[in-house]
Amino acid sequence: MRSLRTGSSLAALVTGAALLFTAPAAHAADTPLRDLAAAKGKVIGTAVTGSKLTGTYGDLAGAQFNSLTPGNAMKWGSVEPTQGSFNWSEADQIVAFAQAHNQQVRGHTLVWHNQNPSWLTNGSWTSAQLSSLLQNHISTEVGRYKGKIAAWDVVNEPFNEDGTYRSTLWYNGLGADYIANALTWAHAADPAAKLYINDYNVEGVNAKSTALYNLVKDLKSRGIPIDGVGLQAHLILGQVPSSLQQNIQRFADLGVDVSITELDVRMALPADSTKLAQQAADYKSVLNACVAVTRCAGVTVWGFTDSDSWVPSTFPGYGAATPYDENYAPKPAYHAIAEALGGTTTTPPTGACTATYSVTSQWNTGFTGQVTIACSGASLSSWKANWTFGAGQQITQAWNATCSQSSTAVSCTNASYNGSVPDGGSVTFGFNASWSGSNPVPAVTLG
């Protein structure tokens, strides 16, 4: 509820407006990414959380992508938390959703050093026992979903940065051929599924990707079933490897497919229009590299919305890594993906949506302000207003928005009931704040 200071004196109205190009949040008229990708013979996928596949999250996951990867639901620790006791509920839910929406499923992941059940990692196993456990796990899981999984990340992250084998339960207990055996067992359980080795920091030509290249070459020469390599592509803003396309091509030349399997582009927070533009360029570079190589099967983003991204909890201070913001509004990265896949997007003219900041009441220690967001020639389904105060200004209360302030940086997002700004319409939110020294009008951006 808005409150006013008793005995406040009304200062002269101070008004400032800042204009920002913003991509339209409502984009139902745009060609879905999955249709654009299919026209180029590519997959555009996303990792998903099964429990969230309802409402807007489910609508977008189903409408925009032609492939789903379970983010966690098919990992060993999820499906067999207790030896011999299985939980397939979330994995089954994701597979059923994909079938209902005519989507592929990418199985992730069968053999990894992380997210294994404690009974497995804490056990004392002979090599023969460990081999039997691994074979049984692969046969059980791949067999359960036989005919329902287009591709499996069979082995995940087998290498160190210098190209040596990572010291893991599997490598230490079974030697390097755990990889060949895992692929062989997976193929026996579902001969139709494409089988991949997946790793990170292998996007460009370097020691780690060369080790992966040599492994694939060796497996092919030995007749081991290997269909593709997955380049995870957890990237940092502005750091897409210049040799990405060259690297994709050299794997393709070995006779295997290549998939970008876990793409996101993280940035130091807070996000701003400059960072979002660079992120869009990075996404477009990755998509362009895949589109340019026939045997690049496609690109999967590791979560499509910032509200479902692993980045903030793993890399403190970083985030905003996906194509949609926390409110499911498409960011410039979304439009960059569409353009790389040959689409055009309905972008409004510059200044189609504006934010106007005003001080409506001011006294010796505080003031009341408001921001009006208006659109003409575009519409929004959600909004976020950002500005930087001068020293000494601090928000104490807000209404019709949720506002946060870190030092001088302020970010206000829509309430649950006023995120929609129609073409020709506007919304207004207000706040009380303290000030000292001076009370300059900041420039406000939408983003």
Short mmCIF file of C-alpha atoms in Angstrom, two decimals:
data_model
loop_
_atom_site.label_atom_id
_atom_site.label_comp_id
_atom_site.label_asym_id
_atom_site.label_seq_id
_atom_site.Cartn_x
_atom_site.Cartn_y
_atom_site.Cartn_z
CA MET A 1 0.00 0.00 0.00
CA ARG A 2 1.38 3.41 -0.93
CA SER A 3 2.09 5.67 2.05
CA LEU A 4 3.04 9.34 2.18
CA ARG A 5 5.06 11.21 4.75
CA THR A 6 2.93 13.47 6.98
CA GLY A 7 3.84 17.12 6.57
CA SER A 8 5.71 16.53 3.30
CA SER A 9 6.14 19.50 1.03
CA LEU A 10 5.53 19.01 -2.67
CA ALA A 11 8.59 19.82 -4.70
CA ALA A 12 8.48 20.74 -8.34
CA LEU A 13 7.68 17.73 -10.52
CA VAL A 14 10.89 16.27 -11.89
CA THR A 15 10.52 14.08 -14.95
CA GLY A 16 12.96 12.13 -17.11
CA ALA A 17 12.36 9.64 -19.89
CA ALA A 18 14.64 6.92 -21.21
CA LEU A 19 13.94 4.92 -24.35
CA LEU A 20 15.16 1.40 -24.99
CA PHE A 21 14.72 -0.98 -27.88
CA THR A 22 13.19 -4.14 -26.47
CA ALA A 23 12.38 -7.39 -28.22
CA PRO A 24 8.69 -8.26 -27.96
CA ALA A 25 7.80 -10.53 -25.07
CA ALA A 26 4.70 -11.79 -26.84
CA HIS A 27 5.96 -13.57 -29.93
CA ALA A 28 3.26 -16.03 -30.87
CA ALA A 29 3.31 -14.68 -34.42
CA ASP A 30 6.96 -15.63 -34.90
CA THR A 31 7.73 -18.98 -36.51
CA PRO A 32 8.58 -21.39 -33.66
CA LEU A 33 12.26 -22.26 -33.35
CA ARG A 34 11.47 -25.96 -33.84
CA ASP A 35 9.91 -25.28 -37.24
CA LEU A 36 12.87 -23.18 -38.33
CA ALA A 37 15.30 -25.87 -37.19
CA ALA A 38 13.35 -28.67 -38.85
CA ALA A 39 13.42 -26.77 -42.15
CA LYS A 40 17.21 -26.90 -41.95
CA GLY A 41 17.29 -30.54 -40.87
CA LYS A 42 18.46 -29.60 -37.38
CA VAL A 43 17.36 -30.20 -33.83
CA ILE A 44 16.72 -27.30 -31.46
CA GLY A 45 16.33 -28.66 -27.97
CA THR A 46 16.23 -27.70 -24.34
CA ALA A 47 16.97 -29.34 -21.02
CA VAL A 48 13.86 -29.44 -18.84
CA THR A 49 12.71 -30.12 -15.31
CA GLY A 50 9.77 -32.52 -15.35
CA SER A 51 7.84 -30.95 -12.49
CA LYS A 52 7.74 -27.61 -14.31
CA LEU A 53 6.23 -28.87 -17.56
CA THR A 54 2.95 -27.03 -17.02
CA GLY A 55 1.72 -23.49 -17.58
CA THR A 56 3.92 -21.08 -19.50
CA TYR A 57 7.04 -23.22 -18.99
CA GLY A 58 5.33 -26.25 -20.50
CA ASP A 59 3.74 -24.22 -23.30
CA LEU A 60 7.10 -22.81 -24.41
CA ALA A 61 8.95 -26.11 -24.02
CA GLY A 62 6.39 -27.80 -26.21
CA ALA A 63 5.94 -25.08 -28.80
CA GLN A 64 9.52 -23.89 -29.37
CA PHE A 65 11.68 -27.03 -29.21
CA ASN A 66 11.72 -30.33 -31.07
CA SER A 67 13.95 -32.14 -28.58
CA LEU A 68 14.00 -32.42 -24.79
CA THR A 69 16.86 -33.44 -22.52
CA PRO A 70 16.04 -34.41 -18.93
CA GLY A 71 18.24 -32.09 -16.88
CA ASN A 72 18.59 -34.55 -14.00
CA ALA A 73 15.84 -37.15 -14.26
CA MET A 74 17.83 -39.87 -16.06
CA LYS A 75 21.05 -39.64 -14.06
CA TRP A 76 21.96 -42.70 -12.00
CA GLY A 77 21.39 -41.00 -8.65
CA SER A 78 17.87 -40.06 -9.74
CA VAL A 79 16.73 -43.39 -11.18
CA GLU A 80 18.32 -45.80 -8.67
CA PRO A 81 18.87 -43.95 -5.40
CA THR A 82 18.85 -47.25 -3.52
CA GLN A 83 20.37 -50.34 -5.09
CA GLY A 84 17.66 -52.30 -6.84
CA SER A 85 14.99 -49.67 -6.11
CA PHE A 86 14.13 -47.56 -9.14
CA ASN A 87 12.35 -44.24 -9.57
CA TRP A 88 11.45 -43.51 -13.17
CA SER A 89 8.64 -41.03 -12.47
CA GLU A 90 10.22 -37.80 -13.70
CA ALA A 91 12.00 -39.48 -16.61
CA ASP A 92 8.74 -41.11 -17.69
CA GLN A 93 6.95 -37.76 -17.36
CA ILE A 94 9.42 -36.03 -19.68
CA VAL A 95 9.29 -38.84 -22.24
CA ALA A 96 5.49 -38.77 -22.21
CA PHE A 97 5.47 -34.97 -22.63
CA ALA A 98 7.87 -35.26 -25.57
CA GLN A 99 5.74 -37.90 -27.23
CA ALA A 100 2.63 -35.78 -26.78
CA HIS A 101 4.40 -32.83 -28.41
CA ASN A 102 6.09 -34.74 -31.24
CA GLN A 103 9.56 -34.20 -29.81
CA GLN A 104 12.72 -36.25 -29.65
CA VAL A 105 14.31 -37.10 -26.31
CA ARG A 106 18.04 -36.95 -25.66
CA GLY A 107 18.93 -39.34 -22.85
CA HIS A 108 21.35 -37.84 -20.33
CA THR A 109 23.53 -39.45 -19.01
CA LEU A 110 24.49 -43.10 -18.45
CA VAL A 111 28.12 -43.00 -17.26
CA TRP A 112 29.36 -40.00 -15.29
CA HIS A 113 31.50 -39.29 -12.24
CA ASN A 114 28.85 -37.01 -10.69
CA GLN A 115 25.30 -37.47 -9.38
CA ASN A 116 25.77 -41.15 -8.71
CA PRO A 117 23.96 -42.81 -5.77
CA SER A 118 25.91 -43.06 -2.53
CA TRP A 119 25.53 -46.83 -2.44
CA LEU A 120 27.54 -46.97 -5.65
CA THR A 121 30.22 -44.41 -4.85
CA ASN A 122 30.71 -45.63 -1.27
CA GLY A 123 30.85 -49.30 -2.20
CA SER A 124 33.97 -51.45 -2.33
CA TRP A 125 33.78 -53.19 -5.67
CA THR A 126 36.06 -55.53 -7.58
CA SER A 127 36.54 -54.73 -11.25
CA ALA A 128 34.24 -57.58 -12.17
CA GLN A 129 31.51 -56.31 -9.83
CA LEU A 130 31.88 -52.75 -11.06
CA SER A 131 31.66 -53.88 -14.67
CA SER A 132 28.55 -55.90 -13.91
CA LEU A 133 26.91 -52.96 -12.12
CA LEU A 134 27.62 -50.64 -15.04
CA GLN A 135 26.39 -53.09 -17.65
CA ASN A 136 23.21 -53.74 -15.67
CA HIS A 137 22.56 -50.02 -15.25
CA ILE A 138 22.98 -49.29 -18.95
CA SER A 139 20.96 -52.30 -20.04
CA THR A 140 18.15 -51.49 -17.62
CA GLU A 141 17.83 -47.79 -18.45
CA VAL A 142 18.40 -47.93 -22.18
CA GLY A 143 16.20 -50.99 -22.40
CA ARG A 144 13.36 -49.27 -20.55
CA TYR A 145 13.27 -46.46 -23.10
CA LYS A 146 14.12 -48.51 -26.19
CA GLY A 147 12.60 -46.86 -29.23
CA LYS A 148 11.78 -43.69 -27.29
CA ILE A 149 15.21 -42.03 -27.10
CA ALA A 150 16.77 -40.54 -30.22
CA ALA A 151 20.27 -40.17 -28.77
CA TRP A 152 22.08 -40.99 -25.52
CA ASP A 153 24.93 -39.15 -23.86
CA VAL A 154 26.43 -42.51 -22.97
CA VAL A 155 29.69 -41.29 -21.44
CA ASN A 156 29.90 -37.83 -19.91
CA GLU A 157 33.07 -35.81 -19.24
CA PRO A 158 35.79 -38.49 -19.47
CA PHE A 159 38.75 -36.10 -19.92
CA ASN A 160 40.82 -33.63 -17.93
CA GLU A 161 41.66 -30.25 -19.43
CA ASP A 162 45.08 -31.48 -20.58
CA GLY A 163 43.57 -34.39 -22.49
CA THR A 164 44.39 -37.12 -19.97
CA TYR A 165 41.65 -39.40 -18.70
CA ARG A 166 39.78 -38.09 -15.69
CA SER A 167 40.37 -40.10 -12.53
CA THR A 168 36.92 -41.52 -11.74
CA LEU A 169 35.26 -44.58 -10.28
CA TRP A 170 35.01 -45.94 -13.81
CA TYR A 171 38.47 -45.17 -15.13
CA ASN A 172 40.20 -46.22 -11.92
CA GLY A 173 38.19 -49.42 -11.61
CA LEU A 174 37.87 -50.50 -15.23
CA GLY A 175 40.50 -48.66 -17.26
CA ALA A 176 39.95 -46.61 -20.39
CA ASP A 177 37.89 -49.34 -22.05
CA TYR A 178 34.95 -48.59 -19.78
CA ILE A 179 34.02 -46.16 -22.56
CA ALA A 180 34.07 -48.78 -25.32
CA ASN A 181 32.18 -51.24 -23.12
CA ALA A 182 29.52 -48.69 -22.20
CA LEU A 183 28.91 -47.87 -25.85
CA THR A 184 28.73 -51.55 -26.74
CA TRP A 185 26.23 -52.30 -23.97
CA ALA A 186 24.08 -49.30 -24.88
CA HIS A 187 23.99 -50.36 -28.52
CA ALA A 188 22.91 -53.86 -27.53
CA ALA A 189 20.06 -52.44 -25.45
CA ASP A 190 18.78 -50.13 -28.22
CA PRO A 191 20.47 -50.53 -31.63
CA ALA A 192 18.48 -47.60 -33.08
CA ALA A 193 19.60 -44.93 -30.60
CA LYS A 194 22.48 -42.60 -31.52
CA LEU A 195 25.32 -42.97 -29.02
CA TYR A 196 27.42 -39.98 -27.95
CA ILE A 197 30.39 -39.06 -25.82
CA ASN A 198 29.74 -35.66 -24.22
CA ASP A 199 32.18 -33.18 -22.63
CA TYR A 200 32.75 -29.50 -21.82
CA ASN A 201 35.58 -27.17 -22.89
CA VAL A 202 35.86 -29.17 -26.11
CA GLU A 203 34.11 -26.60 -28.30
CA GLY A 204 37.32 -25.26 -29.85
CA VAL A 205 40.46 -27.03 -31.02
CA ASN A 206 42.54 -27.64 -27.88
CA ALA A 207 44.21 -30.45 -25.93
CA LYS A 208 40.97 -31.73 -24.47
CA SER A 209 39.02 -31.76 -27.75
CA THR A 210 41.98 -33.37 -29.51
CA ALA A 211 41.98 -36.16 -26.92
CA LEU A 212 38.27 -36.66 -27.62
CA TYR A 213 38.99 -36.62 -31.35
CA ASN A 214 41.67 -39.29 -30.97
CA LEU A 215 39.39 -41.43 -28.81
CA VAL A 216 36.58 -41.29 -31.37
CA LYS A 217 39.02 -42.13 -34.16
CA ASP A 218 40.28 -45.13 -32.17
CA LEU A 219 36.78 -46.35 -31.33
CA LYS A 220 35.74 -46.09 -34.98
CA SER A 221 38.80 -48.07 -36.08
CA ARG A 222 37.92 -50.84 -33.59
CA GLY A 223 34.30 -51.07 -34.71
CA ILE A 224 32.91 -49.76 -31.42
CA PRO A 225 29.45 -48.21 -31.89
CA ILE A 226 29.97 -44.44 -31.60
CA ASP A 227 27.62 -42.14 -33.50
CA GLY A 228 28.46 -38.69 -32.25
CA VAL A 229 30.18 -36.25 -29.95
CA GLY A 230 28.47 -33.72 -27.74
CA LEU A 231 30.04 -30.32 -27.22
CA GLN A 232 28.39 -28.97 -24.07
CA ALA A 233 29.10 -25.27 -24.74
CA HIS A 234 28.67 -23.77 -21.28
CA LEU A 235 30.18 -20.51 -22.44
CA ILE A 236 31.17 -17.19 -20.89
CA LEU A 237 30.01 -13.96 -22.51
CA GLY A 238 32.21 -13.00 -25.45
CA GLN A 239 34.23 -16.22 -25.38
CA VAL A 240 32.90 -18.37 -28.22
CA PRO A 241 35.99 -20.21 -29.53
CA SER A 242 37.04 -18.95 -32.95
CA SER A 243 37.77 -22.55 -33.99
CA LEU A 244 34.28 -23.85 -33.16
CA GLN A 245 33.19 -24.53 -36.74
CA GLN A 246 36.58 -26.00 -37.62
CA ASN A 247 36.33 -28.31 -34.62
CA ILE A 248 32.80 -29.43 -35.51
CA GLN A 249 33.97 -30.14 -39.05
CA ARG A 250 36.95 -32.25 -38.01
CA PHE A 251 34.73 -34.53 -35.94
CA ALA A 252 32.23 -34.72 -38.81
CA ASP A 253 35.08 -35.75 -41.08
CA LEU A 254 35.61 -38.79 -38.84
CA GLY A 255 32.13 -39.93 -39.83
CA VAL A 256 30.24 -39.01 -36.66
CA ASP A 257 27.54 -36.50 -35.87
CA VAL A 258 28.14 -33.48 -33.66
CA SER A 259 25.61 -31.89 -31.31
CA ILE A 260 25.84 -28.78 -29.19
CA THR A 261 24.29 -30.34 -26.12
CA GLU A 262 24.17 -27.88 -23.19
CA LEU A 263 24.46 -24.36 -24.59
CA ASP A 264 24.25 -21.36 -22.30
CA VAL A 265 26.15 -18.07 -22.22
CA ARG A 266 26.61 -16.67 -18.74
CA MET A 267 27.40 -13.08 -17.87
CA ALA A 268 28.38 -11.11 -14.78
CA LEU A 269 25.22 -9.74 -13.22
CA PRO A 270 23.38 -7.49 -13.53
CA ALA A 271 22.50 -7.93 -17.18
CA ASP A 272 22.29 -4.82 -19.32
CA SER A 273 21.55 -4.03 -22.94
CA THR A 274 25.23 -4.22 -23.95
CA LYS A 275 25.73 -7.63 -22.37
CA LEU A 276 22.48 -8.94 -23.82
CA ALA A 277 23.54 -7.80 -27.29
CA GLN A 278 26.88 -9.61 -26.91
CA GLN A 279 25.06 -12.70 -25.66
CA ALA A 280 22.84 -12.64 -28.74
CA ALA A 281 25.93 -12.45 -30.95
CA ASP A 282 27.43 -15.42 -29.08
CA TYR A 283 24.33 -17.53 -29.49
CA LYS A 284 24.21 -16.64 -33.17
CA SER A 285 27.87 -17.62 -33.63
CA VAL A 286 27.24 -21.04 -32.13
CA LEU A 287 24.10 -21.62 -34.18
CA ASN A 288 25.83 -20.41 -37.36
CA ALA A 289 28.70 -22.85 -36.82
CA CYS A 290 26.26 -25.74 -36.46
CA VAL A 291 24.14 -24.73 -39.43
CA ALA A 292 27.28 -24.54 -41.58
CA VAL A 293 28.26 -28.19 -40.99
CA THR A 294 25.95 -30.83 -42.43
CA ARG A 295 26.73 -33.40 -39.73
CA CYS A 296 26.01 -30.98 -36.89
CA ALA A 297 22.73 -32.52 -35.75
CA GLY A 298 21.58 -29.49 -33.80
CA VAL A 299 21.76 -27.39 -30.65
CA THR A 300 20.27 -27.91 -27.21
CA VAL A 301 20.15 -25.06 -24.69
CA TRP A 302 20.68 -26.01 -21.05
CA GLY A 303 17.37 -24.65 -19.86
CA PHE A 304 15.54 -22.03 -21.91
CA THR A 305 14.60 -19.63 -19.10
CA ASP A 306 16.79 -17.91 -16.54
CA SER A 307 14.40 -19.09 -13.82
CA ASP A 308 15.46 -22.69 -14.51
CA SER A 309 19.20 -22.18 -15.06
CA TRP A 310 21.94 -23.90 -13.09
CA VAL A 311 24.33 -20.96 -13.54
CA PRO A 312 23.58 -18.63 -10.58
CA SER A 313 23.98 -21.40 -7.99
CA THR A 314 27.15 -22.76 -9.61
CA PHE A 315 28.86 -19.52 -10.62
CA PRO A 316 28.00 -16.90 -7.97
CA GLY A 317 27.60 -13.44 -9.46
CA TYR A 318 26.84 -14.85 -12.93
CA GLY A 319 23.55 -15.62 -14.62
CA ALA A 320 21.09 -14.48 -17.31
CA ALA A 321 22.53 -17.31 -19.42
CA THR A 322 19.51 -18.54 -21.39
CA PRO A 323 17.34 -17.24 -24.28
CA TYR A 324 14.40 -16.26 -22.04
CA ASP A 325 14.38 -14.16 -18.89
CA GLU A 326 12.89 -15.24 -15.55
CA ASN A 327 9.45 -14.07 -16.67
CA TYR A 328 9.55 -16.09 -19.92
CA ALA A 329 10.11 -13.02 -22.07
CA PRO A 330 12.41 -13.76 -25.04
CA LYS A 331 15.75 -11.99 -24.84
CA PRO A 332 17.83 -10.83 -27.83
CA ALA A 333 19.45 -14.29 -27.73
CA TYR A 334 16.12 -15.87 -28.67
CA HIS A 335 15.86 -13.72 -31.76
CA ALA A 336 19.50 -14.44 -32.63
CA ILE A 337 18.76 -18.18 -32.57
CA ALA A 338 15.75 -17.65 -34.82
CA GLU A 339 17.76 -15.58 -37.28
CA ALA A 340 20.59 -18.13 -37.41
CA LEU A 341 17.99 -20.78 -38.27
CA GLY A 342 16.72 -18.64 -41.14
CA GLY A 343 13.80 -16.98 -39.43
CA THR A 344 12.72 -13.40 -39.08
CA THR A 345 11.32 -12.06 -35.85
CA THR A 346 8.83 -9.32 -35.22
CA THR A 347 10.99 -6.70 -33.56
CA PRO A 348 9.38 -3.39 -32.71
CA PRO A 349 10.79 -0.06 -33.82
CA THR A 350 13.31 1.69 -31.60
CA GLY A 351 11.51 3.42 -28.77
CA ALA A 352 8.35 1.33 -29.15
CA CYS A 353 8.33 0.85 -25.38
CA THR A 354 9.43 3.63 -23.07
CA ALA A 355 10.03 4.08 -19.36
CA THR A 356 9.35 7.48 -17.82
CA TYR A 357 10.74 8.25 -14.33
CA SER A 358 9.29 11.05 -12.24
CA VAL A 359 9.62 12.42 -8.71
CA THR A 360 6.13 13.33 -7.56
CA SER A 361 6.86 14.40 -3.99
CA GLN A 362 10.07 15.34 -2.19
CA TRP A 363 11.02 16.37 1.35
CA ASN A 364 14.25 16.91 3.22
CA THR A 365 15.07 13.22 3.76
CA GLY A 366 12.98 11.38 1.21
CA PHE A 367 10.85 11.37 -1.89
CA THR A 368 8.13 9.51 -3.75
CA GLY A 369 8.80 8.44 -7.30
CA GLN A 370 7.04 6.58 -10.05
CA VAL A 371 7.89 4.95 -13.36
CA THR A 372 5.42 4.59 -16.24
CA ILE A 373 6.05 1.94 -18.90
CA ALA A 374 4.19 2.60 -22.14
CA CYS A 375 4.19 0.85 -25.53
CA SER A 376 3.29 2.06 -29.00
CA GLY A 377 3.96 -0.35 -31.85
CA ALA A 378 4.81 -3.27 -29.58
CA SER A 379 3.52 -5.12 -26.53
CA LEU A 380 5.07 -6.76 -23.48
CA SER A 381 4.00 -9.79 -21.45
CA SER A 382 6.47 -8.94 -18.69
CA TRP A 383 8.86 -6.12 -17.90
CA LYS A 384 11.86 -5.13 -15.83
CA ALA A 385 12.95 -1.54 -15.28
CA ASN A 386 16.58 -0.83 -14.38
CA TRP A 387 18.38 2.33 -13.37
CA THR A 388 21.36 3.56 -11.40
CA PHE A 389 20.84 6.05 -8.61
CA GLY A 390 23.28 8.73 -7.61
CA ALA A 391 24.96 8.36 -4.23
CA GLY A 392 22.62 8.59 -1.27
CA GLN A 393 19.36 7.43 -2.86
CA GLN A 394 17.80 4.26 -1.40
CA ILE A 395 14.39 2.70 -2.09
CA THR A 396 12.51 1.90 1.12
CA GLN A 397 9.13 0.76 -0.22
CA ALA A 398 7.57 -0.07 -3.61
CA TRP A 399 4.11 -0.82 -4.93
CA ASN A 400 2.87 -2.41 -8.16
CA ALA A 401 6.39 -3.83 -8.65
CA THR A 402 9.05 -5.84 -6.86
CA CYS A 403 12.15 -3.68 -6.49
CA SER A 404 15.64 -4.61 -5.37
CA GLN A 405 18.66 -2.36 -4.93
CA SER A 406 22.34 -3.33 -4.78
CA SER A 407 24.53 -0.33 -4.02
CA THR A 408 23.22 2.23 -6.53
CA ALA A 409 21.79 -0.29 -9.05
CA VAL A 410 18.00 -0.68 -8.95
CA SER A 411 15.91 -3.34 -10.68
CA CYS A 412 12.10 -3.45 -10.56
CA THR A 413 10.01 -6.26 -12.07
CA ASN A 414 6.30 -6.43 -12.71
CA ALA A 415 3.85 -7.75 -10.14
CA SER A 416 1.86 -10.88 -10.97
CA TYR A 417 -1.07 -8.80 -12.15
CA ASN A 418 0.52 -6.06 -14.30
CA GLY A 419 3.18 -7.66 -16.48
CA SER A 420 1.14 -7.17 -19.65
CA VAL A 421 1.57 -3.86 -21.45
CA PRO A 422 -0.58 -3.83 -24.61
CA ASP A 423 0.25 -1.89 -27.73
CA GLY A 424 -1.04 1.61 -26.94
CA GLY A 425 -1.25 0.92 -23.21
CA SER A 426 0.83 1.60 -20.11
CA VAL A 427 1.43 0.54 -16.51
CA THR A 428 2.79 2.58 -13.61
CA PHE A 429 4.55 1.58 -10.41
CA GLY A 430 5.71 3.72 -7.52
CA PHE A 431 8.17 3.77 -4.65
CA ASN A 432 9.32 5.72 -1.63
CA ALA A 433 13.02 6.37 -1.18
CA SER A 434 15.44 8.28 0.99
CA TRP A 435 18.00 10.73 -0.37
CA SER A 436 20.87 12.92 0.73
CA GLY A 437 22.93 15.53 -1.05
CA SER A 438 21.00 15.66 -4.31
CA ASN A 439 18.26 13.76 -6.08
CA PRO A 440 19.15 13.56 -9.78
CA VAL A 441 16.82 11.86 -12.26
CA PRO A 442 18.32 8.57 -13.50
CA ALA A 443 17.97 7.11 -16.99
CA VAL A 444 15.72 4.03 -16.97
CA THR A 445 16.11 1.04 -19.28
CA LEU A 446 13.78 -1.86 -19.93
CA GLY A 447 15.42 -5.25 -20.09
#
